[in-house]
Coordinates of C-alpha atoms and ligand atoms in Angstrom, one line a residue:
X1 CA 129.2 130.9 95.7
X2 CA 128.1 128.2 93.0
X3 CA 124.3 127.1 92.7
X4 CA 123.6 123.1 92.6
X5 CA 120.3 121.5 91.6
X6 CA 119.2 118.7 94.0
X7 CA 118.6 115.7 92.9
X8 CA 117.4 112.8 94.4
X9 CA 120.0 109.9 94.8
X10 CA 119.6 105.9 94.4
X11 CA 116.7 104.8 96.3
X12 CA 118.0 101.4 96.1
X13 CA 115.3 100.5 93.2
X14 CA 112.4 102.1 94.6
X15 CA 110.3 104.4 92.0
X16 CA 107.7 107.1 92.3
X17 CA 108.1 107.2 96.5
X18 CA 105.9 110.2 98.0
X19 CA 107.4 113.4 99.3
X20 CA 105.9 113.1 102.9
X21 CA 107.8 116.3 104.4
X22 CA 109.9 119.1 103.7
X23 CA 112.4 119.6 106.0
X24 CA 113.6 122.6 105.1
X25 CA 112.5 126.0 103.4
X26 CA 113.9 128.0 101.3
X27 CA 116.6 130.2 102.9
X28 CA 117.9 128.1 105.1
X29 CA 121.7 127.3 105.6
X30 CA 122.2 123.4 106.1
X31 CA 124.6 121.2 106.6
X32 CA 126.2 118.3 104.2
X33 CA 123.9 115.2 104.6
X34 CA 120.9 117.1 106.9
X35 CA 117.9 116.0 105.7
X36 CA 116.0 118.1 103.3
X37 CA 112.9 115.9 102.3
X38 CA 111.5 112.6 103.7
X39 CA 110.3 110.2 101.1
X40 CA 108.7 107.1 102.0
X41 CA 108.0 104.0 99.6
X42 CA 106.1 101.1 100.0
X43 CA 108.0 99.6 103.1
X44 CA 109.9 102.3 104.7
X45 CA 110.9 106.0 104.5
X46 CA 114.0 107.6 104.6
X47 CA 115.4 110.7 104.3
X48 CA 116.9 112.7 101.0
X49 CA 120.1 114.5 102.5
X50 CA 121.6 117.4 101.3
X51 CA 124.9 116.8 99.0
X52 CA 126.7 119.2 100.5
X53 CA 126.6 122.4 103.1
X54 CA 124.9 125.5 102.0
X55 CA 121.9 127.5 101.3
X56 CA 118.2 126.2 99.4
X57 CA 117.5 128.6 97.2
X58 CA 114.3 127.0 96.2
X59 CA 112.6 123.6 97.0
X60 CA 110.8 122.6 93.6
X61 CA 108.5 119.6 95.6
X62 CA 106.0 119.6 98.0
X63 CA 104.6 117.1 100.3
X64 CA 102.5 114.4 98.5
X65 CA 104.6 114.8 95.4
X66 CA 106.0 111.6 94.1
X67 CA 109.6 111.5 93.0
X68 CA 112.3 108.9 91.5
X69 CA 115.6 109.1 91.7
X70 CA 117.4 112.0 89.6
X71 CA 114.5 114.2 89.8
X72 CA 114.9 117.6 90.6
X73 CA 114.0 118.6 94.0
X74 CA 115.5 122.1 94.2
X75 CA 118.4 124.3 94.3
X76 CA 120.8 125.2 96.7
X77 CA 124.1 127.8 96.8
X78 CA 127.3 126.5 97.9
X79 CA 130.7 128.0 98.8
X80 CA 132.2 126.0 96.5
X81 CA 133.8 128.0 93.5
X82 CA 133.7 131.6 93.2
X83 CA 130.7 132.0 90.4
X84 CA 127.0 130.1 89.4
X85 CA 128.5 127.2 89.2
X86 CA 127.3 126.8 85.1
X87 CA 130.8 124.9 84.3
X88 CA 130.3 121.6 86.3
X89 CA 134.1 120.5 85.6
X90 CA 135.9 123.2 87.8
X91 CA 133.9 122.0 90.5
X92 CA 134.8 119.3 93.1
X93 CA 132.8 116.2 92.4
X94 CA 129.4 116.8 93.6
X95 CA 127.6 114.2 95.8
X96 CA 125.7 111.5 94.5
X97 CA 122.7 113.6 95.2
X98 CA 123.6 116.7 93.3
X99 CA 124.8 117.7 90.2
X100 CA 125.6 121.0 88.8
X101 CA 122.6 123.8 88.3
X102 CA 122.2 125.0 84.8
X103 CA 122.8 128.6 84.2
X104 CA 120.9 130.0 86.8
X105 CA 119.5 133.8 86.4
X106 CA 118.0 135.3 83.3
X107 CA 120.7 138.4 82.8
X108 CA 123.8 136.6 84.2
X109 CA 123.9 133.3 82.2
X110 CA 122.1 133.2 79.2
X111 CA 121.5 129.4 78.5
X112 CA 123.0 127.9 75.0
X113 CA 121.4 128.5 72.0
X114 CA 118.6 125.5 71.5
X115 CA 117.8 124.4 68.1
X116 CA 114.1 126.2 68.5
X117 CA 115.4 129.5 70.0
X118 CA 117.7 130.7 72.5
X119 CA 116.6 129.2 76.3
X120 CA 116.3 131.4 79.2
X121 CA 115.9 131.2 83.1
X122 CA 113.5 133.8 84.3
X123 CA 112.5 134.7 87.8
X124 CA 108.4 134.4 87.9
X125 CA 106.7 137.1 90.6
X126 CA 103.5 137.6 91.8
X127 CA 101.4 140.1 89.8
X128 CA 99.5 143.1 90.8
X129 CA 97.1 141.4 93.5
X130 CA 94.9 144.8 93.8
X131 CA 96.0 146.2 97.2
X132 CA 95.8 143.2 98.5
X133 CA 98.6 141.6 100.7
X134 CA 100.0 138.7 102.2
X135 CA 97.8 136.2 100.4
X136 CA 97.7 132.6 101.2
X137 CA 98.8 129.9 98.4
X138 CA 95.9 127.8 99.0
X139 CA 97.3 125.2 95.9
X140 CA 100.9 124.4 93.9
X141 CA 98.9 123.8 90.9
X142 CA 102.3 122.8 88.5
X143 CA 105.3 121.0 89.7
X144 CA 109.4 121.0 88.5
X145 CA 109.8 120.0 85.0
X146 CA 106.2 120.7 83.9
X147 CA 106.2 122.0 80.3
X148 CA 103.4 124.9 80.7
X149 CA 101.5 127.4 78.2
X150 CA 101.2 130.6 78.5
X151 CA 97.7 131.5 81.1
X152 CA 98.0 128.1 82.6
X153 CA 97.6 128.5 86.7
X154 CA 100.6 127.8 88.3
X155 CA 99.8 128.5 92.0
X156 CA 96.2 129.3 93.5
X157 CA 96.2 131.8 95.9
X158 CA 93.2 133.2 98.5
X159 CA 92.5 136.6 100.0
X160 CA 89.8 137.6 102.6
X161 CA 86.9 136.8 100.3
X162 CA 88.1 135.2 96.7
X163 CA 90.7 132.9 96.0
X164 CA 92.6 133.1 92.0
X165 CA 94.7 131.3 90.3
X166 CA 98.2 133.3 89.4
X167 CA 99.0 131.9 85.4
X168 CA 102.5 132.0 84.0
X169 CA 102.8 134.7 81.3
X170 CA 104.8 132.5 79.4
X171 CA 105.2 129.1 77.4
X172 CA 108.2 127.4 79.0
X173 CA 109.4 124.5 81.4
X174 CA 108.7 125.6 85.5
X175 CA 112.6 124.8 86.7
X176 CA 111.2 125.3 90.3
X177 CA 108.6 126.5 92.3
X178 CA 109.9 128.2 95.9
X179 CA 106.4 128.6 97.7
X180 CA 104.1 125.7 99.7
X181 CA 100.5 125.6 100.4
X182 CA 100.0 127.9 103.6
X183 CA 103.1 130.6 102.5
X184 CA 102.0 133.9 102.5
X185 CA 102.7 135.7 99.3
X186 CA 102.3 139.7 97.8
X187 CA 102.5 141.7 94.8
X188 CA 105.9 141.1 93.2
X189 CA 106.9 138.1 95.3
X190 CA 108.8 135.7 93.9
X191 CA 107.4 132.3 93.2
X192 CA 109.2 130.2 91.5
X193 CA 111.8 130.0 88.0
X194 CA 110.9 129.7 84.1
X195 CA 112.8 128.3 81.3
X196 CA 111.5 129.8 78.4
X197 CA 112.4 130.3 75.1
X198 CA 112.8 132.9 72.3
X199 CA 112.5 132.6 68.6
X200 CA 110.5 129.6 69.8
X201 CA 107.2 129.5 70.0
X202 CA 107.4 131.3 73.7
X203 CA 105.1 133.0 75.0
X204 CA 107.4 135.0 76.8
X205 CA 107.6 137.1 73.4
X206 CA 111.1 138.5 73.6
X207 CA 112.0 138.1 77.0
X208 CA 115.7 138.1 76.2
X209 CA 115.0 141.8 75.8
X210 CA 112.8 142.6 78.8
X211 CA 114.1 142.2 82.4
X212 CA 113.6 138.8 83.5
X213 CA 110.9 139.6 86.4
X214 CA 108.7 141.7 83.8
X215 CA 108.7 139.2 80.9
X216 CA 108.0 135.9 83.5
X217 CA 105.5 138.0 85.7
X218 CA 102.0 136.6 85.4
X219 CA 99.4 138.6 83.5
X220 CA 97.2 141.1 86.1
X221 CA 94.4 138.6 87.4
X222 CA 91.1 140.4 89.7
X223 CA 92.3 141.8 92.9
X224 CA 90.4 139.1 95.5
X225 CA 88.7 142.1 97.1
X226 CA 85.3 142.1 95.5
X227 CA 83.1 139.3 95.5
X228 CA 81.8 140.6 92.6
X229 CA 84.9 139.9 90.6
X230 CA 85.9 136.8 92.5
X231 CA 86.4 134.0 89.7
X232 CA 86.8 131.5 92.4
X233 CA 84.6 132.5 95.2
X234 CA 83.3 130.1 97.5
X235 CA 79.9 129.4 97.6
X236 CA 77.9 130.5 100.6
X237 CA 77.2 127.4 102.1
X238 CA 74.2 125.9 104.0
X239 CA 74.9 123.3 106.3
X240 CA 71.5 122.2 106.1
X241 CA 71.7 121.8 102.4
X242 CA 72.0 118.0 100.7
X243 CA 75.5 118.0 99.7
X244 CA 75.0 116.0 96.6
X245 CA 72.1 118.4 95.4
X246 CA 74.9 121.3 95.0
X247 CA 75.8 121.2 91.4
X248 CA 79.9 120.8 90.9
X249 CA 80.2 124.2 89.4
X250 CA 79.4 125.9 92.6
X251 CA 81.6 123.2 95.0
X252 CA 84.4 125.3 95.6
X253 CA 87.4 124.3 94.6
X254 CA 90.8 125.2 92.6
X255 CA 91.5 124.8 89.2
X256 CA 94.1 121.9 89.9
X257 CA 91.1 119.6 91.9
X258 CA 88.8 120.1 89.2
X259 CA 91.1 118.9 86.6
X260 CA 92.3 115.9 89.1
X261 CA 88.5 115.2 89.6
X262 CA 87.8 115.0 86.1
X263 CA 91.2 112.5 85.5
X264 CA 89.9 110.5 88.3
X265 CA 85.8 110.8 87.4
X266 CA 84.6 112.3 90.7
X267 CA 81.9 114.3 91.1
X268 CA 83.0 117.3 93.2
X269 CA 79.9 117.9 94.9
X270 CA 80.4 114.2 96.5
X271 CA 83.7 114.9 98.1
X272 CA 83.4 116.1 102.2
X273 CA 85.2 118.8 101.9
X274 CA 88.0 120.0 104.5
X275 CA 89.7 122.7 103.1
X276 CA 89.0 126.8 104.3
X277 CA 85.7 128.0 103.8
X278 CA 85.0 124.6 102.7
X279 CA 86.9 124.1 99.8
X280 CA 87.5 120.6 98.2
X281 CA 91.0 120.1 98.6
X282 CA 93.2 117.2 97.0
X283 CA 93.7 115.2 100.0
X284 CA 89.6 115.4 100.2
X285 CA 89.6 113.9 96.3
X286 CA 92.3 110.7 97.4
X287 CA 90.6 110.2 100.6
X288 CA 86.8 110.4 98.8
X289 CA 88.7 107.6 96.5
X290 CA 90.2 105.5 99.0
X291 CA 86.7 105.3 100.9
X292 CA 85.0 104.6 97.6
X293 CA 87.8 101.6 97.2
X294 CA 87.6 100.2 100.8
X295 CA 83.9 100.1 100.3
X296 CA 84.3 97.9 96.9
X297 CA 86.7 95.9 98.1
X298 CA 84.9 95.1 101.3
X299 CA 82.1 94.4 99.2
X300 CA 84.2 92.0 97.2
X301 CA 85.4 90.5 99.9
X302 CA 82.3 89.9 101.2
X303 CA 81.0 88.1 98.0
X304 CA 83.8 85.3 98.1
X305 CA 81.9 82.2 98.9
X306 CA 78.7 83.9 99.5
X307 CA 78.2 87.0 102.0
X308 CA 80.0 86.4 105.1
X309 CA 78.4 89.6 106.3
X310 CA 80.8 91.7 107.3
X311 CA 79.0 94.8 108.9
X312 CA 80.0 97.9 108.4
X313 CA 82.3 99.4 111.2
X314 CA 79.9 102.1 112.5
X315 CA 81.4 105.6 113.1
X316 CA 82.1 106.5 116.5
X317 CA 82.5 110.0 117.9
X318 CA 85.0 108.6 120.6
X319 CA 85.2 112.1 122.2
X320 CA 82.0 111.5 123.8
X321 CA 83.2 109.1 126.3
X322 CA 86.5 111.3 127.0
X323 CA 89.5 113.5 125.9
X324 CA 90.8 112.2 122.7
X325 CA 93.6 113.0 119.9
X326 CA 93.3 111.9 116.5
X327 CA 96.7 111.5 115.0
X328 CA 97.4 110.8 111.5
X329 CA 98.8 107.3 110.7
X330 CA 102.0 107.0 109.3
X331 CA 102.2 105.2 105.6
X332 CA 103.9 102.4 107.4
X333 CA 101.4 102.0 109.9
X334 CA 98.6 102.0 106.8
X335 CA 100.5 99.6 104.4
X336 CA 100.6 97.5 107.5
X337 CA 97.2 97.6 108.6
X338 CA 96.2 96.9 105.0
X339 CA 98.2 94.1 104.6
X340 CA 97.3 92.8 107.6
X341 CA 93.6 92.7 106.6
X342 CA 94.8 91.1 103.4
X343 CA 97.0 88.2 104.8
X344 CA 94.5 87.6 107.3
X345 CA 91.4 87.3 105.0
X346 CA 93.2 85.4 102.0
X347 CA 95.6 83.1 103.5
X348 CA 94.2 80.1 105.6
X349 CA 96.2 80.3 108.8
X350 CA 97.1 77.7 110.9
X351 CA 99.2 78.0 114.3
X352 CA 101.1 75.6 115.6
X353 CA 102.9 75.2 119.6
X354 CA 105.9 74.3 121.2
X355 CA 108.3 75.1 123.6
X356 CA 111.8 74.9 122.9
X357 CA 114.3 73.6 125.7
X358 CA 116.9 76.2 125.3
X359 CA 118.5 75.9 128.8
X360 CA 122.1 74.2 126.9
X361 CA 121.7 77.1 124.1
X362 CA 121.6 79.8 127.0
X363 CA 124.6 78.4 128.4
X364 CA 126.0 78.2 125.3
X365 CA 125.4 82.0 124.5
X366 CA 126.5 82.9 128.0
X367 CA 129.9 81.2 127.5
X368 CA 129.9 83.3 124.0
X369 CA 129.5 87.1 125.7
X370 CA 132.9 87.3 126.2
X371 CA 134.4 86.7 122.7
X372 CA 131.3 88.5 121.3
X373 CA 131.9 91.7 123.3
X374 CA 135.8 91.1 122.0
X375 CA 134.4 91.2 118.4
X376 CA 131.9 94.5 119.2
X377 CA 128.6 92.2 118.7
X378 CA 125.7 91.6 121.1
X379 CA 124.6 87.9 120.9
X380 CA 120.5 87.5 122.0
X381 CA 118.5 84.9 121.2
X382 CA 117.5 86.0 117.7
X383 CA 121.0 84.6 116.0
X384 CA 119.8 81.3 117.3
X385 CA 117.0 81.7 116.1
X386 CA 117.8 82.9 112.4
X387 CA 119.9 80.0 112.1
X388 CA 117.7 77.5 113.3
X389 CA 115.0 78.4 111.2
X390 CA 117.6 78.6 108.5
X391 CA 118.5 74.8 109.1
X392 CA 114.7 74.0 109.8
X393 CA 114.2 75.0 106.2
X394 CA 117.1 73.4 104.4
X395 CA 115.9 70.1 106.5
X396 CA 112.3 70.3 105.7
X397 CA 112.4 71.8 101.6
X398 CA 108.6 71.3 101.4
X399 CA 107.8 73.9 104.1
X400 CA 110.3 76.4 102.2
X401 CA 107.9 77.6 99.3
X402 CA 105.3 79.8 98.4
X403 CA 101.6 79.4 97.0
X404 CA 102.0 80.6 93.1
X405 CA 100.1 83.6 92.5
X406 CA 97.9 81.8 90.2
X407 CA 97.0 79.8 92.9
X408 CA 97.6 76.4 90.7
X409 CA 101.6 76.4 91.6
X410 CA 103.8 76.1 94.4
X411 CA 107.1 78.0 94.0
X412 CA 110.3 75.5 95.6
X413 CA 113.3 78.1 96.4
X414 CA 116.4 77.0 96.6
X415 CA 117.8 80.2 99.1
X416 CA 117.4 80.8 102.9
X417 CA 116.3 84.7 103.3
X418 CA 114.6 85.4 106.6
X419 CA 112.6 88.2 107.5
X420 CA 113.1 90.2 111.4
X421 CA 110.2 91.9 112.3
X422 CA 111.3 94.8 114.0
X423 CA 109.0 97.3 115.9
X424 CA 110.0 100.8 114.9
X425 CA 108.7 104.6 116.3
X426 CA 106.7 104.6 112.4
X427 CA 105.6 101.2 112.8
X428 CA 106.7 97.5 112.0
X429 CA 109.0 96.7 109.2
X430 CA 111.0 93.3 108.2
X431 CA 114.1 93.8 106.9
X432 CA 115.3 90.6 105.2
X433 CA 118.9 88.9 106.2
X434 CA 119.7 87.0 103.2
X435 CA 121.4 83.5 102.2
X436 CA 121.0 82.8 106.4
X437 CA 122.3 79.5 106.2
X438 CA 125.4 80.2 104.8
X439 CA 126.4 83.2 107.9
X440 CA 127.7 82.1 111.3
X441 CA 126.2 83.4 114.5
X442 CA 128.5 86.3 115.4
X443 CA 127.7 87.5 111.3
X444 CA 124.0 87.0 112.0
X445 CA 123.9 88.7 115.2
X446 CA 126.1 91.7 113.7
X447 CA 123.9 92.2 110.5
X448 CA 120.4 91.4 113.0
X449 CA 121.3 94.6 115.1
X450 CA 122.3 96.8 112.1
X451 CA 119.1 95.6 110.4
X452 CA 117.3 96.6 113.4
X453 CA 119.2 100.2 113.8
X454 CA 118.4 100.8 110.1
X455 CA 114.9 99.9 110.4
X456 CA 114.5 102.0 113.7
X457 CA 116.5 105.0 111.8
X458 CA 114.4 104.7 108.8
X459 CA 117.4 103.8 106.6
X460 CA 116.4 100.9 104.9
X461 CA 116.0 100.5 101.4
X462 CA 113.2 98.6 99.5
X463 CA 115.6 95.8 98.6
X464 CA 116.2 95.3 102.5
X465 CA 112.8 94.2 103.0
X466 CA 111.9 92.1 100.0
X467 CA 112.7 88.2 99.3
X468 CA 111.9 86.7 102.5
X469 CA 111.0 83.2 102.5
X470 CA 109.9 82.9 106.5
X471 CA 109.8 85.6 109.4
X472 CA 110.7 85.4 112.9
X473 CA 109.1 88.2 115.2
X474 CA 110.5 88.3 118.4
X475 CA 108.8 89.6 121.7
X476 CA 110.9 87.9 123.7
X477 CA 112.3 91.1 125.0
X478 CA 109.4 92.6 125.5
X479 CA 107.4 89.7 127.1
X480 CA 103.8 87.6 127.1
X481 CA 103.8 83.8 127.1
X482 CA 102.5 83.5 123.5
X483 CA 100.3 85.3 120.2
X484 CA 99.6 83.9 117.1
X485 CA 101.6 85.7 114.5
X486 CA 99.8 86.9 110.7
X487 CA 101.6 85.4 107.9
X488 CA 103.5 88.0 105.7
X489 CA 102.2 86.9 102.7
X490 CA 103.5 85.6 100.1
X491 CA 105.7 84.1 102.3
X492 CA 105.1 80.5 103.5
X493 CA 104.9 80.9 107.6
X494 CA 105.9 83.3 110.5
X495 CA 107.6 82.3 113.7
X496 CA 106.1 84.2 117.0
X497 CA 109.0 84.0 119.7
X498 CA 108.0 84.9 123.3
X499 CA 109.3 85.5 126.4
X500 CA 111.9 82.2 128.0
X501 CA 110.4 80.9 131.2
X502 CA 111.9 78.7 133.5
X503 CA 109.6 75.8 134.5
X504 CA 109.6 72.3 136.3
X505 CA 110.1 69.8 133.4
X506 CA 110.0 65.7 133.8
X507 CA 113.2 64.3 132.7
X508 CA 112.3 60.7 133.5
X509 CA 112.7 60.5 137.2
X510 CA 112.2 63.9 138.2
X511 CA 111.0 67.2 137.4
X512 CA 114.0 69.8 136.6
X513 CA 113.8 73.4 136.2
X514 CA 114.4 74.2 132.5
X515 CA 114.7 77.4 130.1
X516 CA 111.2 76.7 128.2
X517 CA 111.2 79.4 125.2
X518 CA 107.4 79.8 123.7
X519 CA 107.0 79.3 119.9
X520 CA 103.8 79.7 117.7
X521 CA 104.3 79.1 114.2
X522 CA 101.6 80.2 111.8
X523 CA 101.6 79.0 107.8
X524 CA 99.9 79.4 105.0
X525 CA 97.8 75.9 104.9
X526 CA 97.2 76.3 101.0
X527 CA 101.1 76.4 100.2
X528 CA 101.8 73.7 103.1
X529 CA 99.5 70.8 105.2
X530 CA 100.0 70.5 108.7
X531 CA 102.6 67.7 108.3
X532 CA 105.0 69.7 106.9
X533 CA 104.7 72.4 109.5
X534 CA 104.8 70.1 112.3
X535 CA 108.0 68.1 111.2
X536 CA 109.6 71.7 110.2
X537 CA 108.5 73.2 113.8
X538 CA 109.6 70.1 115.7
X539 CA 112.9 70.1 113.8
X540 CA 113.2 73.9 114.4
X541 CA 112.7 73.4 117.9
X542 CA 115.1 70.2 118.4
X543 CA 118.2 72.8 117.0
X544 CA 117.5 75.5 119.4
X545 CA 117.5 72.5 122.5
X546 CA 120.7 71.0 120.9
X547 CA 122.9 73.5 118.8
X548 CA 125.2 71.0 117.9
X549 CA 122.7 70.1 115.3
X550 CA 123.6 72.7 113.5
X551 CA 126.9 70.7 112.6
X552 CA 125.3 68.0 110.9
Ligands
CAO601 N1 113.6 85.5 126.2 C1 113.8 86.3 126.7 N2 114.8 87.6 127.0 C2 114.9 87.8 125.8 C3 114.5 86.8 124.4 C4 113.1 85.8 125.0 N3 112.6 85.1 124.1 N4 114.9 87.3 123.0 C5 115.9 88.4 123.8 N5 115.8 88.5 125.1 C6 116.8 89.6 125.6 C7 118.1 89.7 125.2 O1 118.4 88.5 125.6 C8 118.1 91.2 125.9 O2 118.9 90.7 127.2 P1 120.4 91.2 127.1 O3 120.3 92.6 126.9 O4 120.2 90.9 129.0 O5 121.2 90.0 126.4 C9 117.0 91.9 125.7 O6 116.2 90.6 125.6 C10 117.0 92.8 124.6 O7 117.1 92.0 123.2 P2 117.1 93.1 122.1 O8 115.8 93.5 122.1 O9 118.3 94.2 122.4 O10 117.0 92.4 121.0 P3 116.5 90.7 120.0 O11 117.9 90.3 119.6 O12 116.2 90.2 121.3 O13 115.5 91.7 119.6 C11 114.7 93.0 117.9 C12 116.1 92.5 118.5 C13 114.8 93.8 116.6 C14 114.1 91.6 117.4 C15 113.5 93.3 118.5 O14 114.2 94.8 118.9 C16 112.5 93.7 117.8 O15 112.1 94.8 117.7 N6 111.0 93.1 118.5 C17 109.9 93.2 118.1 C18 109.0 92.7 116.8 C19 107.7 92.7 116.5 O16 107.3 94.3 116.9 N7 107.2 92.0 116.6 C20 105.7 91.6 116.8 C21 105.0 91.8 115.1 S1 103.7 91.6 114.8 O17 103.3 92.6 115.2

């Protein structure tokens, strides 16, 4: 058996991504590649997989934490090797996401002597709770890597009548915390591991001589059984009392929430509590801040060019009309919503329509089917659209631009990267296919399929979704005769493609049935004018009508 520290692998350049899900619990046995946690950056969520098979010893992050590449997220016990894994060189090469654990238990593997003293890892156990059993963990006040002082709160627990801090008995660095909010703990339960240093300024005082649990055990705290003794007892709330008149000190909140409140400059009595017994949680604080920012932003937006008079959205209780379920939006969904508001309010949109006659393209596509199948790719209209848009961006370079942030320059692009909107269960994502002008139809078909699969599996990296000049949003497989897409700023435009329809077209002497593809081009009228857009869409539709133009 060996211990392995689990670290966050390469996140493709993303930094400080949110932990949105803890997929395993302490004690779980996992196979290599099983998801341990799910993280979410600005544009996508992704699993952090187990680097090897084994048993989870601890998870040192919690939902809502932010992590970056190399951050420790927990420890595993693996079958590799025969001892505690302190000698990394004897182990097989670890997966990129993990590396060998430092010395694990205090008594079996004393840490090497550091300049300031001897480092030692010790278990943190729940102290005497004065008879209370199975109290709720309501807050985790520290994370792995935190430097703490003796007496600092580690977690907050809550019994029947009061909540209390579990303080640290030692000064040191938190290695891991093995409980999470919502867990139940009793006296003597191990809640994590701390690295202390003797001979330095460790508060552990002789930790090396004392048995680990005793040395690291937090100081006893008042039992959660007596209201008089309870340091964090919830004030009895009178629902008729105006919240703003409640002094902050009487607001029911844990020390970490109070600290965060102070850091953010929020008066806690203004925050709507959603925790048990009216406790203010960190989420409540974040929700309050978001609400205030939204209010400030909509106020600022209303100020553009005078008061445009956007009335606040009324709060409606939909349950008065019938049964409802209120579910949280995914982060991608929320981000998309925020971007849509920004883009629709700040980009002056014009949408121009055309129909491309793709009768010949469809014949050609059908003729390619057997060859495509042999190559293992599916040729839909999308690779043709990518190719035609790339040709149009090259033909009309004044359209391959972005408005500079300063509003005074135009950024002209010598590359042709195109985004492709993909509908996924977690929301809309737009992977980017690079250098579309330099790729063939089969290559584009293959890449578009791979990107759509990765998008739906949540496997896109942030860099897969950056750098597009232009986006294609195809609803052709779904249906509809047309829609007006919103520009994905700072891109210049977006092509909305609807379902092809067979229509009678006049060929000069008679009506003939033709396959017509409805196109809608929305563009940023600050960056380009109608002439550029008209030339761009006409050329694009012309290429789709006669793909031989791609050879020119
Ligand atoms: N008209 C008629 N049929 C069409 C078509 C069109 N414009 N476009 C595609 N089709 C057909 C395809 O040929 C395919 O038919 P066969 O299976 O018979 O060959 C079928 O529809 C399904 O296509 P697909 O979905 O497998 O592949 P695609 O290349 O058309 O689309 C992708 C890929 C990723 C663009 C698409 O799956 C998707 O997610 N679209 C939604 C994008 C979106 O949500 N946009 C809105 C953004 S704004 O909110």
